[in-house]
PDB file of C-alpha atoms in Angstrom:
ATOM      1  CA  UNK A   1     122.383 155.557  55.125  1.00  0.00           C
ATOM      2  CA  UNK A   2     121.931 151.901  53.789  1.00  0.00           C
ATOM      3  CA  UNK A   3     125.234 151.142  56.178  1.00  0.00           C
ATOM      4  CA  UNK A   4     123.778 152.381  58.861  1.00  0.00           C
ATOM      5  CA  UNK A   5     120.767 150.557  58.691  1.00  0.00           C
ATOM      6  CA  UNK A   6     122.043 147.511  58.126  1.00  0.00           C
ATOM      7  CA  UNK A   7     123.977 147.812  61.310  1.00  0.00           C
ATOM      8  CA  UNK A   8     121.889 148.074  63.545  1.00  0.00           C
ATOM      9  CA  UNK A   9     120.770 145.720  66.393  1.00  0.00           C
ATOM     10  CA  UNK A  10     118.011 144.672  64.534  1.00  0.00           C
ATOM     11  CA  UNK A  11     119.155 143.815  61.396  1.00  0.00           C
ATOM     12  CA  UNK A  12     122.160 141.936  62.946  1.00  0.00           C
ATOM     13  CA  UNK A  13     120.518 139.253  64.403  1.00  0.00           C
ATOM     14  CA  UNK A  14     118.494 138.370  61.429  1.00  0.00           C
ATOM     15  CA  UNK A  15     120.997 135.644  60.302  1.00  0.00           C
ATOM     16  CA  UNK A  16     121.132 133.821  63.568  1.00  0.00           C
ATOM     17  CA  UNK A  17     117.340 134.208  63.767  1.00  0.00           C
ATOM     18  CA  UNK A  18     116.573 132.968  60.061  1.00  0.00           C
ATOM     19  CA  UNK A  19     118.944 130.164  60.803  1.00  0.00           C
ATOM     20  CA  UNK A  20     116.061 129.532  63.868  1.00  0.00           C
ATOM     21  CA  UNK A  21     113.293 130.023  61.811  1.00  0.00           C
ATOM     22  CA  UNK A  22     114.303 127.254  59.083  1.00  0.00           C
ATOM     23  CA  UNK A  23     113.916 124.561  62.207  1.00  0.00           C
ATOM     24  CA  UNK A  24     110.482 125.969  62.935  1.00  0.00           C
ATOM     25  CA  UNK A  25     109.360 125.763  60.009  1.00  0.00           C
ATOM     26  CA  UNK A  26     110.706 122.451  59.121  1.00  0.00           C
ATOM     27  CA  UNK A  27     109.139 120.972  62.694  1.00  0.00           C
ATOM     28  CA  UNK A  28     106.080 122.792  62.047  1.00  0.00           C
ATOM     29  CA  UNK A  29     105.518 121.371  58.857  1.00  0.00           C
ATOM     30  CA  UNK A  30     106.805 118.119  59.488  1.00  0.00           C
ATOM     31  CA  UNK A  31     104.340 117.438  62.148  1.00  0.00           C
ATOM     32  CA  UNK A  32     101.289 118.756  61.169  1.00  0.00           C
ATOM     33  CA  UNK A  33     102.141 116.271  57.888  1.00  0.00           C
ATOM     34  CA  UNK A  34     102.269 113.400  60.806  1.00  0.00           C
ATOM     35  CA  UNK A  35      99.631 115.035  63.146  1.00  0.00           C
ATOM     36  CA  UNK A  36      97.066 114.897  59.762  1.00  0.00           C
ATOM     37  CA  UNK A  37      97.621 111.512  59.561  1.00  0.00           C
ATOM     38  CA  UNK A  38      97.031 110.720  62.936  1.00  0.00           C
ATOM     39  CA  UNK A  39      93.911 112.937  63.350  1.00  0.00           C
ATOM     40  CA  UNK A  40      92.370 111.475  60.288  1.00  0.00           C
ATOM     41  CA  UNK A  41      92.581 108.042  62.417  1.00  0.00           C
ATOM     42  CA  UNK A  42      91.544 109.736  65.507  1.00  0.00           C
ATOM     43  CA  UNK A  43      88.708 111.945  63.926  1.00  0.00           C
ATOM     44  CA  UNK A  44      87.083 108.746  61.958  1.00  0.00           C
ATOM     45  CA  UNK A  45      88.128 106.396  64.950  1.00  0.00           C
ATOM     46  CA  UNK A  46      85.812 108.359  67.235  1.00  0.00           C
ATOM     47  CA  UNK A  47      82.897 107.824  64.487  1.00  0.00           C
ATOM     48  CA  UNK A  48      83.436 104.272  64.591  1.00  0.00           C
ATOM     49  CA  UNK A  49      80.291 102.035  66.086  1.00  0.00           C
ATOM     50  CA  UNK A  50      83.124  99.808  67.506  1.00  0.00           C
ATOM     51  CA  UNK A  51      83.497 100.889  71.237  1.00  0.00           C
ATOM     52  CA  UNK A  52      87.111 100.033  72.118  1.00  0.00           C
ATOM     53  CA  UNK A  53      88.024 101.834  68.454  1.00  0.00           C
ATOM     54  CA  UNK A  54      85.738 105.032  69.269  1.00  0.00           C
ATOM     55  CA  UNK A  55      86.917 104.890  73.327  1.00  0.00           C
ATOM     56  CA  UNK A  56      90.676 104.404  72.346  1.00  0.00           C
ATOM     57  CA  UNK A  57      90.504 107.634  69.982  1.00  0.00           C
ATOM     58  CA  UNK A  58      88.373 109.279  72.243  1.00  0.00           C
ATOM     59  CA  UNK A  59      90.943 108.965  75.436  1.00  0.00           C
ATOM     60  CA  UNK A  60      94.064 109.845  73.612  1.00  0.00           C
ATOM     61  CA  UNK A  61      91.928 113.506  72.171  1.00  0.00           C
ATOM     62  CA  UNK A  62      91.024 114.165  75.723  1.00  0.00           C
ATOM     63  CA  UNK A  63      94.474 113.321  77.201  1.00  0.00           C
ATOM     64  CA  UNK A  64      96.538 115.066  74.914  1.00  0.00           C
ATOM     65  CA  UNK A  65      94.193 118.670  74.662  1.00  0.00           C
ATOM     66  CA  UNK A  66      93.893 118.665  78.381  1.00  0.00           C
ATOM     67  CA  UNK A  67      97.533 118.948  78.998  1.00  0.00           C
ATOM     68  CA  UNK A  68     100.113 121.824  77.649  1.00  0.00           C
ATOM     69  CA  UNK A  69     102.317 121.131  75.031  1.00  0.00           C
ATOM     70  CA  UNK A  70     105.112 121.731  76.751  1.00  0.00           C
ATOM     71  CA  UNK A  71     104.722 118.755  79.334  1.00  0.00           C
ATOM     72  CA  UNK A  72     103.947 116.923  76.628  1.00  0.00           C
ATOM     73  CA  UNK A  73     107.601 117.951  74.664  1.00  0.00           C
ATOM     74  CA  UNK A  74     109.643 117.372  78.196  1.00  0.00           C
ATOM     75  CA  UNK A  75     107.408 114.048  78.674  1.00  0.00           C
ATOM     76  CA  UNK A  76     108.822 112.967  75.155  1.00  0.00           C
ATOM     77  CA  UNK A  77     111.758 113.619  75.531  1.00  0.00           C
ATOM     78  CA  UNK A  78     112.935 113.109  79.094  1.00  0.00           C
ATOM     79  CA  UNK A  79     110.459 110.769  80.070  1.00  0.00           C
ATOM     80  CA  UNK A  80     109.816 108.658  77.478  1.00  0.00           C
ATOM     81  CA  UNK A  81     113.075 108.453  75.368  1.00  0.00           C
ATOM     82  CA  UNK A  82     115.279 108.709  78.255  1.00  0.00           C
ATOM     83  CA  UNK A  83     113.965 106.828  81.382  1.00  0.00           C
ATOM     84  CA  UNK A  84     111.394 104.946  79.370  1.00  0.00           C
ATOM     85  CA  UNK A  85     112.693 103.323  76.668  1.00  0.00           C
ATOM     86  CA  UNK A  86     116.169 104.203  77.400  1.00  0.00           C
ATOM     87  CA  UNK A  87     116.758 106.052  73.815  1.00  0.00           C
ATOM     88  CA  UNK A  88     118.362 109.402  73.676  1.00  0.00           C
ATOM     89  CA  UNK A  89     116.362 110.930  70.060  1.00  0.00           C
ATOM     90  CA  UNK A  90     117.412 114.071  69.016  1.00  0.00           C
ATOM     91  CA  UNK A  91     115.614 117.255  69.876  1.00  0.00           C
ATOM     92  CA  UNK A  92     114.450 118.036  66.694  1.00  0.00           C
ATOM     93  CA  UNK A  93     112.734 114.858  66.515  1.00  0.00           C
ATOM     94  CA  UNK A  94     111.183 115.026  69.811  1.00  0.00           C
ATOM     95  CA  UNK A  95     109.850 118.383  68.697  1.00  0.00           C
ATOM     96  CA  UNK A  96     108.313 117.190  65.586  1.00  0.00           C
ATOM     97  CA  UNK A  97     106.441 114.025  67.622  1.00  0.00           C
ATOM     98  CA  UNK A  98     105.192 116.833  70.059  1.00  0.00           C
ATOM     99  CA  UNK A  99     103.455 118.550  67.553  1.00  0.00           C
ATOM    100  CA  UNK A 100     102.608 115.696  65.843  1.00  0.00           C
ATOM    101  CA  UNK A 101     100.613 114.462  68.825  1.00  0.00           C
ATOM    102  CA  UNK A 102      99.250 117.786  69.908  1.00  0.00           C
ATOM    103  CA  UNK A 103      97.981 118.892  66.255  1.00  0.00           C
ATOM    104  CA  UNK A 104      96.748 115.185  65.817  1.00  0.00           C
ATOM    105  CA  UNK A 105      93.934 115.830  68.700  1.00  0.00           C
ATOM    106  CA  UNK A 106      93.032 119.181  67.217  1.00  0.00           C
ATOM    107  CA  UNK A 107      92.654 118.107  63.939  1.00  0.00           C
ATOM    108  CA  UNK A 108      91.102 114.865  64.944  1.00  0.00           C
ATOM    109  CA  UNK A 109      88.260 117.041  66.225  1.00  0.00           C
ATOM    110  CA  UNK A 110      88.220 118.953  62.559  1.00  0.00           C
ATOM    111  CA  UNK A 111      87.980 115.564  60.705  1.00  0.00           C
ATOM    112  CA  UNK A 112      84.942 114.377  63.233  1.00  0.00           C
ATOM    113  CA  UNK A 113      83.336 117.365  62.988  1.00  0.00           C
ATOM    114  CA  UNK A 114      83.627 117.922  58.577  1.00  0.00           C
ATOM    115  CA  UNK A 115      82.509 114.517  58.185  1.00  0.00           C
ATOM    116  CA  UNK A 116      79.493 114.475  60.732  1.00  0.00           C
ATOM    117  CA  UNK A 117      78.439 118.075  58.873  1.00  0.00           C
ATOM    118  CA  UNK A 118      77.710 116.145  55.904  1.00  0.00           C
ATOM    119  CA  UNK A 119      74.385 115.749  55.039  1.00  0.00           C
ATOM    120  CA  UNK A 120      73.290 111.932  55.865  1.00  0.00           C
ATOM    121  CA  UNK A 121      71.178 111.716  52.533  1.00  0.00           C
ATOM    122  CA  UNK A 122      74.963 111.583  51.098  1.00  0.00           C
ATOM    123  CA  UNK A 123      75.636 108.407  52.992  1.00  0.00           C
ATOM    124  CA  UNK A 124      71.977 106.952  51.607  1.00  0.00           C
ATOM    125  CA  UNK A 125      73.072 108.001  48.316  1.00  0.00           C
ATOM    126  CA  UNK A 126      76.216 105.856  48.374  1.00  0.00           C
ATOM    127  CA  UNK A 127      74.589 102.924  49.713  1.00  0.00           C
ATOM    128  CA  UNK A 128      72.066 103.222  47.110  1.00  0.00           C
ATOM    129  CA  UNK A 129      74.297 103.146  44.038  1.00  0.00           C
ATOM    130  CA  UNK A 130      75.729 100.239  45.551  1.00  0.00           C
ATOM    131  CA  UNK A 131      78.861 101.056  47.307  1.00  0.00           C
ATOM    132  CA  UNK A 132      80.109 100.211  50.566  1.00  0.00           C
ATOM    133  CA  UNK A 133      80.305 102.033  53.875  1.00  0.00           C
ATOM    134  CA  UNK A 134      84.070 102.393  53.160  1.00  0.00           C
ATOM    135  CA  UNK A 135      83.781 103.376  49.327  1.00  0.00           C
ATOM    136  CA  UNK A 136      81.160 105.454  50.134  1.00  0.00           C
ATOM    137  CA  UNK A 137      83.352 107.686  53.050  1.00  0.00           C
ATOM    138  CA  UNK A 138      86.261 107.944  50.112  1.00  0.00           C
ATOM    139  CA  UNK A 139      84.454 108.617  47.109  1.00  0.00           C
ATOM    140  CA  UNK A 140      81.528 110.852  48.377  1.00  0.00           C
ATOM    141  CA  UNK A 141      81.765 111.521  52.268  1.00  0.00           C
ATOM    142  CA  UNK A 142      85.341 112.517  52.760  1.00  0.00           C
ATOM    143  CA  UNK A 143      86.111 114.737  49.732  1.00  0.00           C
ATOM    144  CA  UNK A 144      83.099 116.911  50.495  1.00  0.00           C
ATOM    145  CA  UNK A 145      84.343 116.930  54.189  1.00  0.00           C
ATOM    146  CA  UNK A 146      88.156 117.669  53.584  1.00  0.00           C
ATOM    147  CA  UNK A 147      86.879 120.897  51.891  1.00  0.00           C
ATOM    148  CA  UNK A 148      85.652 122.061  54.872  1.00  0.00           C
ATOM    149  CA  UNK A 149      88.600 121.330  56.682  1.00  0.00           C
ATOM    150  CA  UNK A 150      90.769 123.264  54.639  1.00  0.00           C
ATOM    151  CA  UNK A 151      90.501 126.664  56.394  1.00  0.00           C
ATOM    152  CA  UNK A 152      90.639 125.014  60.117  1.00  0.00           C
ATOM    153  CA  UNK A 153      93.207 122.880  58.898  1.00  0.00           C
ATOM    154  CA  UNK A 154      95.251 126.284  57.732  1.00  0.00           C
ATOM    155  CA  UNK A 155      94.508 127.488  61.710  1.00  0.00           C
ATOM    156  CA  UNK A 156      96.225 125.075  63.064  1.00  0.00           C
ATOM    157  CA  UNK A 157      99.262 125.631  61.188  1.00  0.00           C
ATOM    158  CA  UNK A 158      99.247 128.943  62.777  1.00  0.00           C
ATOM    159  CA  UNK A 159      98.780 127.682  66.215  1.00  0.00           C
ATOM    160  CA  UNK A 160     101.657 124.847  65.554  1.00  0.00           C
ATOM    161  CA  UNK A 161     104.105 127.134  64.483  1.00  0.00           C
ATOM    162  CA  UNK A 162     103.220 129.721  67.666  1.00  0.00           C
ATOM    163  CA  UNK A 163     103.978 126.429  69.468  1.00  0.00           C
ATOM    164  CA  UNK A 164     107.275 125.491  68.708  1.00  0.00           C
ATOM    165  CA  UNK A 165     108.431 128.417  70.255  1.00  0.00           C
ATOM    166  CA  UNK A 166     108.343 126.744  73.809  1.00  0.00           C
ATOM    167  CA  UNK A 167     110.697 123.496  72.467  1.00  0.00           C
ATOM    168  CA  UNK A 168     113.972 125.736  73.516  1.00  0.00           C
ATOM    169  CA  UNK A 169     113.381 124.274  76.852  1.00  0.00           C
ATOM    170  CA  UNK A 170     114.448 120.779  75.169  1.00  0.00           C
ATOM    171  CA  UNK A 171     116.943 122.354  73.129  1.00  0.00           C
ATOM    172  CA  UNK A 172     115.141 122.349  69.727  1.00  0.00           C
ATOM    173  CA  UNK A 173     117.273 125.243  68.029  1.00  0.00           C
ATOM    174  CA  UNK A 174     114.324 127.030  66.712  1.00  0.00           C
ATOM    175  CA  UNK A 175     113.927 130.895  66.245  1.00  0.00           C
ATOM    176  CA  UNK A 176     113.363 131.344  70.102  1.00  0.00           C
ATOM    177  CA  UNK A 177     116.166 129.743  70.936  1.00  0.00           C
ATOM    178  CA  UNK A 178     118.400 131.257  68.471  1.00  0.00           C
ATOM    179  CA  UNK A 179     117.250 134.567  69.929  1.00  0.00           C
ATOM    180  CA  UNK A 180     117.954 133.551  73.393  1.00  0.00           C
ATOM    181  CA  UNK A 181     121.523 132.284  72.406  1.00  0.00           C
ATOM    182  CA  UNK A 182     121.968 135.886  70.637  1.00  0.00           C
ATOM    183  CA  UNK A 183     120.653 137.903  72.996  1.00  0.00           C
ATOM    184  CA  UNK A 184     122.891 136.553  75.368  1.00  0.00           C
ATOM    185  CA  UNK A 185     126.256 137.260  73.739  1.00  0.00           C
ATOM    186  CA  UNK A 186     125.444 140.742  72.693  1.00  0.00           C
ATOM    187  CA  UNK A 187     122.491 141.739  75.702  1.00  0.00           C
ATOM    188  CA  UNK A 188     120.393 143.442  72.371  1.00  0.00           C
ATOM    189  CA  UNK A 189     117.348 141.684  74.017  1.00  0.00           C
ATOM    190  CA  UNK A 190     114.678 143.827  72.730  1.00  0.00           C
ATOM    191  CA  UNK A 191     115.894 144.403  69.608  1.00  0.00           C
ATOM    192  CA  UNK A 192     115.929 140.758  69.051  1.00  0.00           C
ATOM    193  CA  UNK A 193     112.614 139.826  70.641  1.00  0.00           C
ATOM    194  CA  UNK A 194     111.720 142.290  68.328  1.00  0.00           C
ATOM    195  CA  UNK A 195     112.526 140.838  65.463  1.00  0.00           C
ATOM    196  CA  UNK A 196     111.438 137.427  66.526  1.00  0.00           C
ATOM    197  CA  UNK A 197     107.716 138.779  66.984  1.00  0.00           C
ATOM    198  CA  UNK A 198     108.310 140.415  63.252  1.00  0.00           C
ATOM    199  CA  UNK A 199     109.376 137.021  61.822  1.00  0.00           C
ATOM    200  CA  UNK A 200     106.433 134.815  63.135  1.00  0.00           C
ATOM    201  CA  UNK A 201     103.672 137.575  61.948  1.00  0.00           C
ATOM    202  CA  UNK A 202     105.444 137.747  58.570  1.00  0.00           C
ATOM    203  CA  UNK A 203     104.299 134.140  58.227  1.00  0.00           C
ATOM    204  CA  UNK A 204     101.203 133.961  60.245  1.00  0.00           C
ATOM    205  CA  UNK A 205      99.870 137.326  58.802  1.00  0.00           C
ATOM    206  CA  UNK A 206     100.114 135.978  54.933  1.00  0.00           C
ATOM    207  CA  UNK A 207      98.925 132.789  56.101  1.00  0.00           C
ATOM    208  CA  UNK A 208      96.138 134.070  58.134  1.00  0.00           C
ATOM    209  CA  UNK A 209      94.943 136.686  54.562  1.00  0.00           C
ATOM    210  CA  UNK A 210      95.107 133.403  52.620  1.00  0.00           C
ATOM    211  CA  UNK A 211      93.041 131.466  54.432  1.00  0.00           C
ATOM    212  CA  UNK A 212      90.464 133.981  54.794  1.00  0.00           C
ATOM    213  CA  UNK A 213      90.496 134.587  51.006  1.00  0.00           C
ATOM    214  CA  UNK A 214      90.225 130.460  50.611  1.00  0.00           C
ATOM    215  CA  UNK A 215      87.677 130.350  52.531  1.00  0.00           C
ATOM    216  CA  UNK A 216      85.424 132.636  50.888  1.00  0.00           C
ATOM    217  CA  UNK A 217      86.520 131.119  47.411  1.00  0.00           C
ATOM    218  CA  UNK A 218      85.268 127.344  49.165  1.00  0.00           C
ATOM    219  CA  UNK A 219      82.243 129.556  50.567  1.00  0.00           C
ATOM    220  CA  UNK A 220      82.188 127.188  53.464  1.00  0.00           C
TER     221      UNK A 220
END
């Protein structure tokens, strides 16, 4: 009984597609790590009083959430590495810069929107115990705002890992693609689009309960 279920179709492309799902995961987490950084940047930049700071930010949020993701990965790594700057980069790194970028807009617009929640008396506070606009955003503004971010913060890992599954098209050897290549050798295509679909709601389901339970624990 055991033999025969681990014979089957299904079970039988689990290797290939685990080896898949390790690259997912790895670009997933990879470049939301990047795309924090450069939403932080974008989410205060578009608070800033300067104009050219606040229009720069503002441009590259629009830009990049008005176009798919997937122009964007083919515009990395055709466009720019190849006939741009002349550089061949790897797939995998082209992948990670895509959602780097893309998650960077998103969460830009998570950062602007946390810190602008916050109560203003909080900024009057920290100007009245003497600290300065910048000491006042670390030390009082932006821990109370980073709480709040938490749970959309947690979305977006959801929606980042959902979209790495388009990078096959540049060759990123992530779960899709894995399933593609196996699939094609063996023509068990539902069986393993079946176990792709199982794979990415065995992490988004977990992920999705935790965040719910976080967010109740934050109460925000």
């Amino acid at each position: 009984m055991i033999y025969t279920i681990m014979d089957t179709a299904y079970i039988k492309s689990l290797p290939f597609l685990i080896d898949g799902l390790k690259i997912t995961l790895s670009i997933t987490v990879i470049g939301l790590f990047l795309g924090m950084i450069i939403g932080s940047l974008a989410g205060l930049g578009k608070l800033s009083k300067n104009k050219f700071i606040r229009g720069f930010w503002s441009v590259y949020v629009e830009v990049v959430r008005g176009t798919p993701i997937l122009a964007q990965a083919l515009f990395l790594y055709y466009g720019v590495s190849e006939d741009l700057i002349g550089l061949n980069i790897s797939s995998f790194t082209a992948g990670v810069i895509a959602i780097a970028v893309n998650a960077g807009a998103y969460i830009a617009e998570i950062v602007r929107g946390a810190v602008y929640s916050i109560d203003k008396g909080q900024h009057e506070a920290g100007r009245s115990m003497g600290l300065t606009e910048k000491q006042t955003m670390r030390y009082i503004i932006w821990p109370q705002a980073f709480k709040r971010m938490i749970p959309p913060l947690g979305n977006q890992f959801i929606i980042s890992l959902k979209d790495t599954s388009v990078f096959s098209v540049i060759v990123v050897h992530d779960v899709v693609f894995m399933a593609k290549e196996y699939y094609n050798t063996t023509f068990e295509i539902f069986e393993t689009l079946v176990m792709v679909c199982l794979l990415y709601l065995c992490i988004t389901i977990p992920t999705a309960l935790y965040l719910n339970r976080l967010e109740r624990k934050l109460d925000v």
